[in-house]
Amino acid sequence: MKLINLDTGQVIAWQIHEANSFFTRLKGLMFTKELPLDCGLRIRPCQQIHTYFMQYDIDVLHLDSDQQVVAIEENLTPGRLGMKHHAAVEVVELPAGLIDKTNTRVGHKLKFTENIL
């Protein structure tokens, strides 16, 4: 699935993978070597993430139940605990720099859509 910013009309990521079981949420991006520029990881339910056992920086979008951005963490480095956001019900982990590149801001409404071939 892809992630679109409805406020700007821009595709943020073309391939969003989901982590929605206990194990996939726990593992997240741990032990991966990189996150390709057009990819992201949607984790739900989730209010806080960590970057333990990761080898690269990431950007993080915290979304509420309406998929509105309630918080942003940019360039979160490996070995860190991210901020906890009580209004968030899910997060999207993205390659570092992508939030700035796509001009995504707090308050923007996002939408996940299926990729159609």
mmCIF file of C-alpha atoms in Angstrom:
data_model
loop_
_atom_site.group_PDB
_atom_site.id
_atom_site.type_symbol
_atom_site.label_atom_id
_atom_site.label_comp_id
_atom_site.label_asym_id
_atom_site.label_seq_id
_atom_site.Cartn_x
_atom_site.Cartn_y
_atom_site.Cartn_z
ATOM 1 C CA MET A 1 0.000 0.000 0.000
ATOM 2 C CA LYS A 2 1.080 3.606 -0.430
ATOM 3 C CA LEU A 3 0.830 6.621 1.867
ATOM 4 C CA ILE A 4 -0.565 9.896 0.524
ATOM 5 C CA ASN A 5 -0.608 13.322 2.169
ATOM 6 C CA LEU A 6 -4.140 14.588 1.464
ATOM 7 C CA ASP A 7 -3.173 18.185 2.296
ATOM 8 C CA THR A 8 -0.412 18.354 -0.326
ATOM 9 C CA GLY A 9 -1.502 15.572 -2.699
ATOM 10 C CA GLN A 10 1.999 14.108 -2.537
ATOM 11 C CA VAL A 11 2.804 10.418 -2.184
ATOM 12 C CA ILE A 12 4.993 10.083 0.909
ATOM 13 C CA ALA A 13 5.895 6.424 0.333
ATOM 14 C CA TRP A 14 4.956 3.965 -2.410
ATOM 15 C CA GLN A 15 5.427 0.787 -0.343
ATOM 16 C CA ILE A 16 4.142 0.719 3.207
ATOM 17 C CA HIS A 17 4.540 -2.559 5.051
ATOM 18 C CA GLU A 18 2.437 -3.284 8.121
ATOM 19 C CA ALA A 19 3.419 -4.443 11.576
ATOM 20 C CA ASN A 20 0.222 -5.225 13.446
ATOM 21 C CA SER A 21 0.952 -8.376 15.437
ATOM 22 C CA PHE A 22 2.887 -8.502 18.711
ATOM 23 C CA PHE A 23 5.971 -9.997 17.054
ATOM 24 C CA THR A 24 6.029 -7.759 13.978
ATOM 25 C CA ARG A 25 5.516 -4.639 16.136
ATOM 26 C CA LEU A 26 8.287 -5.741 18.498
ATOM 27 C CA LYS A 27 10.725 -6.499 15.659
ATOM 28 C CA GLY A 28 9.886 -3.443 13.550
ATOM 29 C CA LEU A 29 12.995 -2.471 11.599
ATOM 30 C CA MET A 30 15.476 -4.017 14.041
ATOM 31 C CA PHE A 31 18.463 -5.716 12.411
ATOM 32 C CA THR A 32 17.668 -4.325 8.944
ATOM 33 C CA LYS A 33 20.465 -2.653 6.985
ATOM 34 C CA GLU A 34 18.424 0.112 5.367
ATOM 35 C CA LEU A 35 14.947 1.354 4.561
ATOM 36 C CA PRO A 36 14.608 2.095 0.821
ATOM 37 C CA LEU A 37 13.560 5.665 -0.019
ATOM 38 C CA ASP A 38 10.114 4.672 -1.296
ATOM 39 C CA CYS A 39 9.257 2.412 1.672
ATOM 40 C CA GLY A 40 7.904 2.729 5.181
ATOM 41 C CA LEU A 41 6.636 0.659 8.085
ATOM 42 C CA ARG A 42 3.177 1.211 9.597
ATOM 43 C CA ILE A 43 3.002 0.049 13.214
ATOM 44 C CA ARG A 44 -0.359 -0.239 14.943
ATOM 45 C CA PRO A 45 -1.405 0.034 17.605
ATOM 46 C CA CYS A 46 1.543 2.156 18.697
ATOM 47 C CA GLN A 47 2.208 5.361 20.653
ATOM 48 C CA GLN A 48 5.984 5.106 20.989
ATOM 49 C CA ILE A 49 8.850 3.478 19.108
ATOM 50 C CA HIS A 50 12.521 2.725 19.707
ATOM 51 C CA THR A 51 15.508 2.419 17.419
ATOM 52 C CA TYR A 52 17.421 -0.189 19.429
ATOM 53 C CA PHE A 53 19.422 -2.619 17.273
ATOM 54 C CA MET A 54 18.978 -0.424 14.207
ATOM 55 C CA GLN A 55 21.803 0.763 11.975
ATOM 56 C CA TYR A 56 20.350 3.943 10.450
ATOM 57 C CA ASP A 57 18.325 7.065 11.240
ATOM 58 C CA ILE A 58 14.579 7.209 10.566
ATOM 59 C CA ASP A 59 11.749 9.739 10.460
ATOM 60 C CA VAL A 60 8.570 8.949 12.400
ATOM 61 C CA LEU A 61 4.990 10.127 11.879
ATOM 62 C CA HIS A 62 2.576 9.690 14.802
ATOM 63 C CA LEU A 63 -1.042 9.425 13.609
ATOM 64 C CA ASP A 64 -4.363 9.628 15.438
ATOM 65 C CA SER A 65 -7.450 7.523 14.666
ATOM 66 C CA ASP A 66 -8.347 9.864 11.761
ATOM 67 C CA GLN A 67 -4.845 9.416 10.296
ATOM 68 C CA GLN A 68 -3.984 13.003 11.067
ATOM 69 C CA VAL A 69 -0.356 13.722 11.972
ATOM 70 C CA VAL A 70 -0.227 14.540 15.700
ATOM 71 C CA ALA A 71 3.568 14.485 16.092
ATOM 72 C CA ILE A 72 6.737 14.140 14.050
ATOM 73 C CA GLU A 73 10.203 12.902 14.951
ATOM 74 C CA GLU A 74 12.884 13.535 12.351
ATOM 75 C CA ASN A 75 16.281 11.866 12.078
ATOM 76 C CA LEU A 76 15.789 9.589 15.091
ATOM 77 C CA THR A 77 19.182 7.944 15.537
ATOM 78 C CA PRO A 78 19.859 4.285 16.419
ATOM 79 C CA GLY A 79 19.705 3.236 20.060
ATOM 80 C CA ARG A 80 17.069 5.772 21.101
ATOM 81 C CA LEU A 81 13.613 5.700 22.631
ATOM 82 C CA GLY A 82 11.195 7.925 20.743
ATOM 83 C CA MET A 83 8.693 10.274 22.335
ATOM 84 C CA LYS A 84 5.370 8.887 23.557
ATOM 85 C CA HIS A 85 2.282 10.558 22.121
ATOM 86 C CA HIS A 86 -0.984 9.732 23.855
ATOM 87 C CA ALA A 87 -3.083 11.006 20.940
ATOM 88 C CA ALA A 88 -1.356 8.598 18.537
ATOM 89 C CA VAL A 89 -2.813 5.195 17.703
ATOM 90 C CA GLU A 90 -0.215 4.281 15.086
ATOM 91 C CA VAL A 91 3.155 5.362 13.735
ATOM 92 C CA VAL A 92 4.822 5.260 10.341
ATOM 93 C CA GLU A 93 8.588 4.810 10.197
ATOM 94 C CA LEU A 94 10.196 6.337 7.108
ATOM 95 C CA PRO A 95 13.692 6.897 5.737
ATOM 96 C CA ALA A 96 15.433 9.858 7.390
ATOM 97 C CA GLY A 97 14.839 13.099 5.513
ATOM 98 C CA LEU A 98 11.596 12.012 3.856
ATOM 99 C CA ILE A 99 9.322 14.081 6.114
ATOM 100 C CA ASP A 100 11.193 17.257 5.193
ATOM 101 C CA LYS A 101 11.428 16.266 1.522
ATOM 102 C CA THR A 102 7.644 15.739 1.300
ATOM 103 C CA ASN A 103 6.787 18.815 3.415
ATOM 104 C CA THR A 104 4.696 16.712 5.781
ATOM 105 C CA ARG A 105 3.633 18.670 8.875
ATOM 106 C CA VAL A 106 1.692 18.200 12.115
ATOM 107 C CA GLY A 107 -2.010 18.568 11.330
ATOM 108 C CA HIS A 108 -1.790 17.079 7.832
ATOM 109 C CA LYS A 109 -4.288 14.351 7.027
ATOM 110 C CA LEU A 110 -2.856 11.171 5.482
ATOM 111 C CA LYS A 111 -4.406 8.222 3.678
ATOM 112 C CA PHE A 112 -3.231 4.654 3.090
ATOM 113 C CA THR A 113 -4.330 3.258 -0.279
ATOM 114 C CA GLU A 114 -3.783 -0.025 -2.046
ATOM 115 C CA ASN A 115 -1.352 -0.019 -4.943
ATOM 116 C CA ILE A 116 -3.176 -0.862 -8.167
ATOM 117 C CA LEU A 117 -1.119 -2.447 -10.922
#
